[in-house]
Short mmCIF file of C-alpha atoms in Angstrom, two decimals:
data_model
loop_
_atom_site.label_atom_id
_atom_site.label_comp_id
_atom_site.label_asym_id
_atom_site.label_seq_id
_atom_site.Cartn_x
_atom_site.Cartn_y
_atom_site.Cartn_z
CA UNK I 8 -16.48 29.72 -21.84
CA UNK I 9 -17.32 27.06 -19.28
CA UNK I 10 -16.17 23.04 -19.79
CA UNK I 11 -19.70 22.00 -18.74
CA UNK I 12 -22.23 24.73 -19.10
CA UNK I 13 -23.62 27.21 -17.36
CA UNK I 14 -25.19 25.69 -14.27
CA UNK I 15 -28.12 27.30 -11.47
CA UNK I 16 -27.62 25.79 -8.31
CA UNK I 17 -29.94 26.40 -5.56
CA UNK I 18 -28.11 26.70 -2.48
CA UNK I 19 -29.45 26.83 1.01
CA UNK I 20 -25.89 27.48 2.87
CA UNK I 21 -26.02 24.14 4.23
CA UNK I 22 -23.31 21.40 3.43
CA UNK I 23 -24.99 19.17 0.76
CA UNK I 24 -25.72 22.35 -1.41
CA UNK I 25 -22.86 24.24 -0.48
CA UNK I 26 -20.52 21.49 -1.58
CA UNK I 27 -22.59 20.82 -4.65
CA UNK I 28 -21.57 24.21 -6.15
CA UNK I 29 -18.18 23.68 -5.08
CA UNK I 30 -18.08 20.15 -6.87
CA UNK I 31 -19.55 22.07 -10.10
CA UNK I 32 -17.49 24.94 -9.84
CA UNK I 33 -14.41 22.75 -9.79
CA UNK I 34 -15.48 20.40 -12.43
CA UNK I 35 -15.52 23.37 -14.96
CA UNK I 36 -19.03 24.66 -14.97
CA UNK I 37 -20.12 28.14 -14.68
CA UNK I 38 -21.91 28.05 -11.22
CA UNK I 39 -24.73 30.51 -10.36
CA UNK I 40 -25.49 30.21 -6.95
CA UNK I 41 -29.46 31.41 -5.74
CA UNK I 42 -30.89 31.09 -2.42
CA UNK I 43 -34.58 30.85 -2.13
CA UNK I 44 -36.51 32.71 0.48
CA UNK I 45 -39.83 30.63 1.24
CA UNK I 46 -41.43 31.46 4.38
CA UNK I 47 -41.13 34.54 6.91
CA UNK I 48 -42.05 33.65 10.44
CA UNK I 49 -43.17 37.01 11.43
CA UNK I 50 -46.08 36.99 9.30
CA UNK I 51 -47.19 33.32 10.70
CA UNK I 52 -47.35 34.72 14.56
CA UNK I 53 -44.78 32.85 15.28
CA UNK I 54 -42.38 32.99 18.05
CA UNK I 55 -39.20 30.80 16.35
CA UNK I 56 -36.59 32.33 14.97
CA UNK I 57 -35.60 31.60 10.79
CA UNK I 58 -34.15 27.87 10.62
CA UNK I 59 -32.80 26.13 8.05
CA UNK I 60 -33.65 27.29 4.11
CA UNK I 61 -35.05 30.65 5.63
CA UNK I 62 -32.04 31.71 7.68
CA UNK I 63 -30.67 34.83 7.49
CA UNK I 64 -27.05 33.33 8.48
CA UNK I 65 -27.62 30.71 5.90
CA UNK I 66 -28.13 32.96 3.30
CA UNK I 67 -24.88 34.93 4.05
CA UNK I 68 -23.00 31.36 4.45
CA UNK I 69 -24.21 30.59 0.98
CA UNK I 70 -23.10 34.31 -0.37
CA UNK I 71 -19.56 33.94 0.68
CA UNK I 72 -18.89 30.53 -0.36
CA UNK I 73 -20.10 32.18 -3.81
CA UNK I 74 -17.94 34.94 -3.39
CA UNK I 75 -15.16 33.04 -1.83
CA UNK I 76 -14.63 31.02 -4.81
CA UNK I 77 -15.67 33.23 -7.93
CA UNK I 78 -18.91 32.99 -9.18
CA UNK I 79 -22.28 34.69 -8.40
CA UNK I 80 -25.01 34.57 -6.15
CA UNK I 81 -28.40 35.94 -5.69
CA UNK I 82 -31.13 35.48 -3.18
CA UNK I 83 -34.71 34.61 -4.70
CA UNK I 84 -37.87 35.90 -2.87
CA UNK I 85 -40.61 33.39 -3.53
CA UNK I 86 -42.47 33.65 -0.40
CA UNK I 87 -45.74 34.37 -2.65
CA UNK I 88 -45.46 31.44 -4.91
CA UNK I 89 -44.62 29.17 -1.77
CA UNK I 90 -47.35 30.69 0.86
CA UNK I 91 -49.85 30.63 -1.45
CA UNK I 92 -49.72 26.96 -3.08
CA UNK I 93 -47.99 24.81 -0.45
CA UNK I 94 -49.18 26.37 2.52
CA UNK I 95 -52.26 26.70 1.44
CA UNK I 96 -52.09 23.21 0.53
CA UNK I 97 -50.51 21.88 3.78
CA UNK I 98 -53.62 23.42 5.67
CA UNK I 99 -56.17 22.41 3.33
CA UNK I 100 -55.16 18.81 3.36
CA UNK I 101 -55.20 18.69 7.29
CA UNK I 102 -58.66 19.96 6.95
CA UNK I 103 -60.01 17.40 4.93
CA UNK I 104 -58.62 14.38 7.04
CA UNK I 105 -55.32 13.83 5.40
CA UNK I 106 -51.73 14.23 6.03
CA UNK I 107 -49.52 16.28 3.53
CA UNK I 108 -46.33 16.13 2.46
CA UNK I 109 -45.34 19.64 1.76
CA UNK I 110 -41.55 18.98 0.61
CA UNK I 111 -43.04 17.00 -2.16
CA UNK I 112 -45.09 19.59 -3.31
CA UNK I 113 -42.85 22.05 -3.20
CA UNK I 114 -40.47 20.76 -4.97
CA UNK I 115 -42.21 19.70 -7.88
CA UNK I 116 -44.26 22.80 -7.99
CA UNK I 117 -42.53 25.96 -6.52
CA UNK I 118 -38.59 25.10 -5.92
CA UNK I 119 -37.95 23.34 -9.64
CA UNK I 120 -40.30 25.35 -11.64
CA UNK I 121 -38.83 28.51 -10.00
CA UNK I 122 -35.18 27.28 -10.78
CA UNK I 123 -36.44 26.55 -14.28
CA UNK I 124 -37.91 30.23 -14.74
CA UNK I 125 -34.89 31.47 -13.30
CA UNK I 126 -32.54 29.85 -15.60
CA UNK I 127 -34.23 30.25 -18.51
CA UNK I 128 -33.38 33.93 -17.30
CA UNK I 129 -29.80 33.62 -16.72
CA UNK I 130 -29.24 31.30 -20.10
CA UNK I 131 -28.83 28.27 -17.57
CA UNK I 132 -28.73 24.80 -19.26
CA UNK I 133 -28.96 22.98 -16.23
CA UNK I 134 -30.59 23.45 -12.69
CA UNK I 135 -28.59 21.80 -9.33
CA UNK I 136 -29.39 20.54 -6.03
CA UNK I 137 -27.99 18.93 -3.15
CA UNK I 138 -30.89 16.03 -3.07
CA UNK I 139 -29.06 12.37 -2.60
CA UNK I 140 -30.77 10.75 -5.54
CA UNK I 141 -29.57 10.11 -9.20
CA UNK I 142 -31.29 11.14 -12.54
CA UNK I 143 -30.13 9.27 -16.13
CA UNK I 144 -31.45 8.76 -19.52
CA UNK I 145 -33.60 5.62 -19.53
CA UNK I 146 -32.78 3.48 -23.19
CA UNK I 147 -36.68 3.96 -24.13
CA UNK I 148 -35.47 8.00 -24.08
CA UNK I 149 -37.09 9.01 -20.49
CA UNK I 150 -35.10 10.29 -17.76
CA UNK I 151 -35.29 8.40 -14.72
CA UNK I 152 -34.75 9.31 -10.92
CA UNK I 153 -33.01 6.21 -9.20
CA UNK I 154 -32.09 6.34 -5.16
CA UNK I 155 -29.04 7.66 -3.81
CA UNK I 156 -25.79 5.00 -3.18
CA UNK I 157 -26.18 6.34 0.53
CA UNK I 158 -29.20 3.97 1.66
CA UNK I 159 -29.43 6.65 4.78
CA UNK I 160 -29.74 9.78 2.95
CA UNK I 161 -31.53 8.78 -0.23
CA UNK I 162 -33.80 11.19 -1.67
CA UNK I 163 -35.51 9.68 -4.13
CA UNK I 164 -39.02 9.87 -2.41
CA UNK I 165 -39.70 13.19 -2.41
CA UNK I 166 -38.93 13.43 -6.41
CA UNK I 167 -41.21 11.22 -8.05
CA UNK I 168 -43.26 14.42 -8.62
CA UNK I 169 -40.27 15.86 -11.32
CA UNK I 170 -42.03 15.95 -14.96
CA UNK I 171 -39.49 14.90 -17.68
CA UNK I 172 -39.01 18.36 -18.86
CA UNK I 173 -37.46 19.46 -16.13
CA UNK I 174 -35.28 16.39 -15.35
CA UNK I 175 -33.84 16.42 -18.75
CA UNK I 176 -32.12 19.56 -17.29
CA UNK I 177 -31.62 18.66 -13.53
CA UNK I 178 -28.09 17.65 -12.05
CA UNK I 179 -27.73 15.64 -9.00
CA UNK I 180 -24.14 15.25 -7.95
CA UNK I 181 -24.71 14.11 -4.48
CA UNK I 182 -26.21 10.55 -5.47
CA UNK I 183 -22.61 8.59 -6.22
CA UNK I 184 -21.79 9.92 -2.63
CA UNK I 185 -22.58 8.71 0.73
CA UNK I 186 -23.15 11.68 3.41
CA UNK I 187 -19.28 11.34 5.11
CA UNK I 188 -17.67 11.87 1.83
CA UNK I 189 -19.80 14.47 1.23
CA UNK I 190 -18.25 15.75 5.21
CA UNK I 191 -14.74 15.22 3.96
CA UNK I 192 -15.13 17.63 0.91
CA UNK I 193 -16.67 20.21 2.96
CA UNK I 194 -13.76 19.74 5.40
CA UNK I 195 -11.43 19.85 2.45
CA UNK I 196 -13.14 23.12 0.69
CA UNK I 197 -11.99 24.87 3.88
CA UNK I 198 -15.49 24.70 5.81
CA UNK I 199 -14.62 22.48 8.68
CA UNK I 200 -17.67 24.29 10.48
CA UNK I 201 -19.84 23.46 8.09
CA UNK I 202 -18.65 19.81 7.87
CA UNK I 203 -19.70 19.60 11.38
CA UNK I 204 -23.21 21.12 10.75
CA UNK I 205 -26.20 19.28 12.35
CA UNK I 206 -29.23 18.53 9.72
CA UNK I 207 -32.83 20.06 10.16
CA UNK I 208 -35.28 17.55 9.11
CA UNK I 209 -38.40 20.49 10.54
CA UNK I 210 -40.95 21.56 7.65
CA UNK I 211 -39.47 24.71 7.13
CA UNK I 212 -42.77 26.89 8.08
CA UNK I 213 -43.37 24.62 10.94
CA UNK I 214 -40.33 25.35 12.84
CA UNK I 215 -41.14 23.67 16.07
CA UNK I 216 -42.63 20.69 14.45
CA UNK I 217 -46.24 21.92 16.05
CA UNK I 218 -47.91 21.57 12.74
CA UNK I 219 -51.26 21.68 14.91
CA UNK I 220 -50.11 24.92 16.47
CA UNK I 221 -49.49 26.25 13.47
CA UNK I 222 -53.39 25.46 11.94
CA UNK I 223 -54.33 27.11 14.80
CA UNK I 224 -52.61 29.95 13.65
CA UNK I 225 -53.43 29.60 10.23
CA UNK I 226 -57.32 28.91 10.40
CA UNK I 227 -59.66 31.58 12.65
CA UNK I 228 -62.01 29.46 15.47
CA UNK I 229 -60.72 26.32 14.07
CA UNK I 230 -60.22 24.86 17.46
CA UNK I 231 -63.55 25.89 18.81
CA UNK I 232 -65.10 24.72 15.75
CA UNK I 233 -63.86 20.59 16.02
CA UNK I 234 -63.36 20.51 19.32
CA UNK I 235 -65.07 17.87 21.06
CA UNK I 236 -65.78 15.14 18.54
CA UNK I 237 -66.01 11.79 19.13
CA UNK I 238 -63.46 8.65 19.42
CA UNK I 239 -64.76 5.67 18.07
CA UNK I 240 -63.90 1.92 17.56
CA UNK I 241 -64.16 0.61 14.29
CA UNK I 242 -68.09 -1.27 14.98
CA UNK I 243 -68.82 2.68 15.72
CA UNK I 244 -68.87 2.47 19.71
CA UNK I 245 -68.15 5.82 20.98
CA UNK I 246 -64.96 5.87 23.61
CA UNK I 247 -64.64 9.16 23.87
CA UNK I 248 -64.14 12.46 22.86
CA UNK I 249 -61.19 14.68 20.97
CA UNK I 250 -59.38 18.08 20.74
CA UNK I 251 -60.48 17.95 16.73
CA UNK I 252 -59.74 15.56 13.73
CA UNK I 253 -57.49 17.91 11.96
CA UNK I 254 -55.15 17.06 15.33
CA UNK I 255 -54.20 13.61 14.47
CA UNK I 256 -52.79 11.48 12.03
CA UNK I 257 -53.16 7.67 10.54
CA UNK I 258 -50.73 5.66 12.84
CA UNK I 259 -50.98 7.87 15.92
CA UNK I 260 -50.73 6.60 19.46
CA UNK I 261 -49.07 9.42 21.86
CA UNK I 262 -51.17 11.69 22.56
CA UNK I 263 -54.45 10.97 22.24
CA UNK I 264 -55.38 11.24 25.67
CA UNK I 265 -57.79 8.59 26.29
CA UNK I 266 -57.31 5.39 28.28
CA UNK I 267 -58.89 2.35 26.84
CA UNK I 268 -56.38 -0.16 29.23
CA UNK I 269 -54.27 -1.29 26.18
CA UNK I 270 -52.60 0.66 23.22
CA UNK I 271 -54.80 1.95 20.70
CA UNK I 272 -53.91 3.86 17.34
CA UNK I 273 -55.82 6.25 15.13
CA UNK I 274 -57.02 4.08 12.26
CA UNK I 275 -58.52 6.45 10.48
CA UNK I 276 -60.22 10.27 10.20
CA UNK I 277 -63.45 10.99 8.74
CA UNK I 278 -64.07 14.86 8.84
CA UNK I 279 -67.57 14.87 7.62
CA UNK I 280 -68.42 13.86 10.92
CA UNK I 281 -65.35 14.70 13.57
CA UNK I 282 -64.36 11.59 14.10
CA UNK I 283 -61.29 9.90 14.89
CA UNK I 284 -61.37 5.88 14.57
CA UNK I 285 -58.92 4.00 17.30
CA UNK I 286 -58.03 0.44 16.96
CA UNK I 287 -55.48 -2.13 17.72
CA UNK I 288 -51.77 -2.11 16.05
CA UNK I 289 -53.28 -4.78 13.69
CA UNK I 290 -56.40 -2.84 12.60
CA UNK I 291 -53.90 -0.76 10.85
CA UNK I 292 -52.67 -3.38 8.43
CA UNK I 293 -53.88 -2.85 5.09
CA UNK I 294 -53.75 -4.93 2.04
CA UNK I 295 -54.26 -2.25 -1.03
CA UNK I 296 -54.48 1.15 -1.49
CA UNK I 297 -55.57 3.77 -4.17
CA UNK I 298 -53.25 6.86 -5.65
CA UNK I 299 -53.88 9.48 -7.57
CA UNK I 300 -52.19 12.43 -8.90
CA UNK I 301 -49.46 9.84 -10.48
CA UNK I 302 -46.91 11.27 -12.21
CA UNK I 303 -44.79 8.95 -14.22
CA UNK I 304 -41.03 8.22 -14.47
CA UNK I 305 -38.94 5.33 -16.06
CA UNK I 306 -42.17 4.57 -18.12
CA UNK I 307 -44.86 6.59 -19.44
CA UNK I 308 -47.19 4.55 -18.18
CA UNK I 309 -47.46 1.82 -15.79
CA UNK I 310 -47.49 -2.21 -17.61
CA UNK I 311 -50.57 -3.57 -15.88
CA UNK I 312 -50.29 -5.99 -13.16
CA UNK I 313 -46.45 -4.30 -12.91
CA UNK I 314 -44.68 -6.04 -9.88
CA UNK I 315 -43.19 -2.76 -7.71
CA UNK I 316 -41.70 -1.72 -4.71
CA UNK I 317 -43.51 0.65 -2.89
CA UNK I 318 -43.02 2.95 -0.20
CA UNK I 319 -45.14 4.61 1.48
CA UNK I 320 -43.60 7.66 3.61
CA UNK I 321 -39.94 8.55 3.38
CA UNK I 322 -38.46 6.52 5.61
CA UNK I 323 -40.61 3.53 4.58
CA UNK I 324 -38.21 0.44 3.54
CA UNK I 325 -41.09 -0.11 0.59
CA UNK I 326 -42.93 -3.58 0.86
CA UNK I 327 -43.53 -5.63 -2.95
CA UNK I 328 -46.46 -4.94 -4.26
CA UNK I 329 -48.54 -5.21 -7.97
CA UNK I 330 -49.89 -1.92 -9.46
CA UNK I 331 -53.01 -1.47 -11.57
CA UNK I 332 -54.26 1.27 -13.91
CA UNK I 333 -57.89 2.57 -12.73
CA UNK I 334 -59.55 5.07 -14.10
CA UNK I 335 -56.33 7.82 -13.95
CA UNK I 336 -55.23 6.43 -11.02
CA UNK I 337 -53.09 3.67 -9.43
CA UNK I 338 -54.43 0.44 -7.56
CA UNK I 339 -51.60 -0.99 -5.63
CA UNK I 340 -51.77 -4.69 -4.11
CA UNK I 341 -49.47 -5.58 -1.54
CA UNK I 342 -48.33 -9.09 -1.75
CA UNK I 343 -48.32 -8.09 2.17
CA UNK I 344 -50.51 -5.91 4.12
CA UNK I 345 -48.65 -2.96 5.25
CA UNK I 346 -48.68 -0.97 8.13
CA UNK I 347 -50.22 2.76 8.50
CA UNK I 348 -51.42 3.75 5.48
CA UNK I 349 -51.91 7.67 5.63
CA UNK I 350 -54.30 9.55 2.79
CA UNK I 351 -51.96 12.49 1.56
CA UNK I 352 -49.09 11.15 1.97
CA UNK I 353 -46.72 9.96 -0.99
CA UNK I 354 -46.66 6.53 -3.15
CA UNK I 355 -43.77 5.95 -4.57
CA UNK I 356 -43.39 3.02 -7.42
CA UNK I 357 -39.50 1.44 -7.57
CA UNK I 358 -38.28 -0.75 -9.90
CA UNK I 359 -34.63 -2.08 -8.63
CA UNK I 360 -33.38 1.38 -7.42
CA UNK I 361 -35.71 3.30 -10.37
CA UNK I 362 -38.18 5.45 -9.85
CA UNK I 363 -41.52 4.23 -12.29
CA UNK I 364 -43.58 6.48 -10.81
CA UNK I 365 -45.59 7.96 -7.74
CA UNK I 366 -48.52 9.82 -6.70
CA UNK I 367 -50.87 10.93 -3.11
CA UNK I 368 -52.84 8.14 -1.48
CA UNK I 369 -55.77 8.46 -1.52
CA UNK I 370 -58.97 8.30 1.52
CA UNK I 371 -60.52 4.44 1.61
CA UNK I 372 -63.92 3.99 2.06
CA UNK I 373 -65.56 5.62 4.98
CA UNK I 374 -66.48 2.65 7.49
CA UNK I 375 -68.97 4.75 9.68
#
């Protein structure tokens, strides 16, 4: 019998998972090690070879660390469950003007839910992963993500969708470390290789970070189809014309191809009509926004008026701000306007380093 439990950690054969079965394994649980298959390039058309979670060398690093120290692994095909919700989702969401977040989604809809499933299976108690972030049990009985010690590598963002069933059984070594420690242990396990791995920070079915290549791919005549709308200002004077709305994001300023004879940023995308709004760096300040979708975490629901941090996109510093309940969904006030604002993207609520909550932000209203 283990000291700990039995224990189903998902492991990609990079350091921060590999070392997290390690740290298990050596603390006295009974480690299973799976590796989850999400996406196969061939069947995209495209020309990149497997990266990251969907390497085939990954998959055999995670094996023999498995192997290597005693306990057993197995490789989880969930292509189906991933291709069909998140990428879906991912093109979907470009379509209607936004910008996704697809590790957010998949993680609280395919990666944790197919853990879960999986454990149940194996008479798991807990689930593991190598996210920097930290999960505890709140006094009022909830269990609460909080950020990672390591300010650089916190995780925490890309959580906040986690329901409380599945936290309650969630493990999180990685968030009392910072990332060098985390180096050091690898080095010490005997992986010096690994301990010297560069990070991917690619979507893992966008390889080459050409997420508008890949709608191209994805969605017949779609380029044909929005090519050619117009540029505007926000008072609705046309400037010029575009390659197609789904091709740009909130905050955008490379690449737009147009020369107005000073910098000028997409402010916004309205895809009823093809149109990409420009404006100055100032036009993208914003003083509220709405969020939907909110799933809650230290609390089960938010105190009105509640004073928050709240970030915006993961690498966001977060900006204080007042949150209020409307009908299902969040209004958020920022003492402050912020800058670049993207519908589809993540809102995350902190207390201190605690996770209250978080949600997708939503469209504004349409100016034009």
């Amino acid at each position: 019998m283990s000291k700990h439990g039995k224990v189903l950690v998902a492991m990609s054969g990079g350091i921060d998972s590999t070392v997290t079965a390690l740290m298990l394994h050596e603390q006295g649980y009974e480690v299973v090690g799976i590796t989850m298959k999400t996406w196969d390039y061939a069947s995209a058309g495209s020309s990149k070879k497997e990266t990251g979670c969907c390497n085939l060398d990954s998959f055999n690093d995670a094996r023999a660390a498995a192997v290597h120290h005693g306990f057993p692994h197995f490789v989880l095909d969930i292509r189906d469950e991933f291709g069909d919700f998140v990428v879906n989702n991912f093109v979907e969401e470009y379509i209607a003007g936004r910008t996704p977040n697809p590790c957010v989604l998949c993680n609280t809809h395919i990666k944790w839910r197919a853990l879960m499933k999986r454990a149940d299976a194996m008479d798991c108690e807990f689930i593991a992963t190598g996210h920097y972030a930290q999960i505890r049990r709140h006094d009022n009985d909830r269990y609460v993500i909080s950020r990672g010690i390591d300010e650089t590598k916190d995780q925490s963002y890309v959580l906040w969708g986690i329901q409380q069933d599945v936290l309650a059984r969630t493990i999180l070594p990685l968030g009392e470390y910072r990332k060098t420690a985390i180096r050091q242990m690898a080095f010490d396990f005997g992986y010096p290789e690994l301990a010297k791995k560069a990070e991917s920070y690619e979507i893992c079915f966008v390889p080459d970070n050409d997420y508008r290549g890949f709608l191209k791919r994805k969605v017949d005549g779609l380029e044909e189809r929005v090519n050619g709308g117009n540029f505007v200002l926000a008072d609705g004077t046309i400037v010029g014309h575009h390659k197609g709305y789904p091709f740009y994001t909130v905050g955008q300023r490379k690449g737009l191809d147009i020369a107005l004879g000073r910098p000028v940023f997409v402010t916004e995308i309205i895809p009823e009509t093809n149109t990409v709004v420009l404006g100055n760096e100032d036009e993208l300040q914003k003083s509220d926004m709405l969020v939907s979708g909110i799933n809650m975490g230290k609390y089960d629901t938010i105190p009105e008026g509640m004073e928050a941090i709240t970030k915006i996109r993961y690498k966001d510093k977060g900006a204080l701000s007042n949150l209020y309940n409307e009908n299902g969904k969040v209004r958020v006030n920022f003492y402050e306007s912020v800058k670049g604002i993207a519908p589809g993207q993540s809102a995350v609520f902190y207390e201190g380093d605690d996770v209250v909550g978080g949600g997708i932000i939503q469209r504004g209203q349409i100016t034009l």
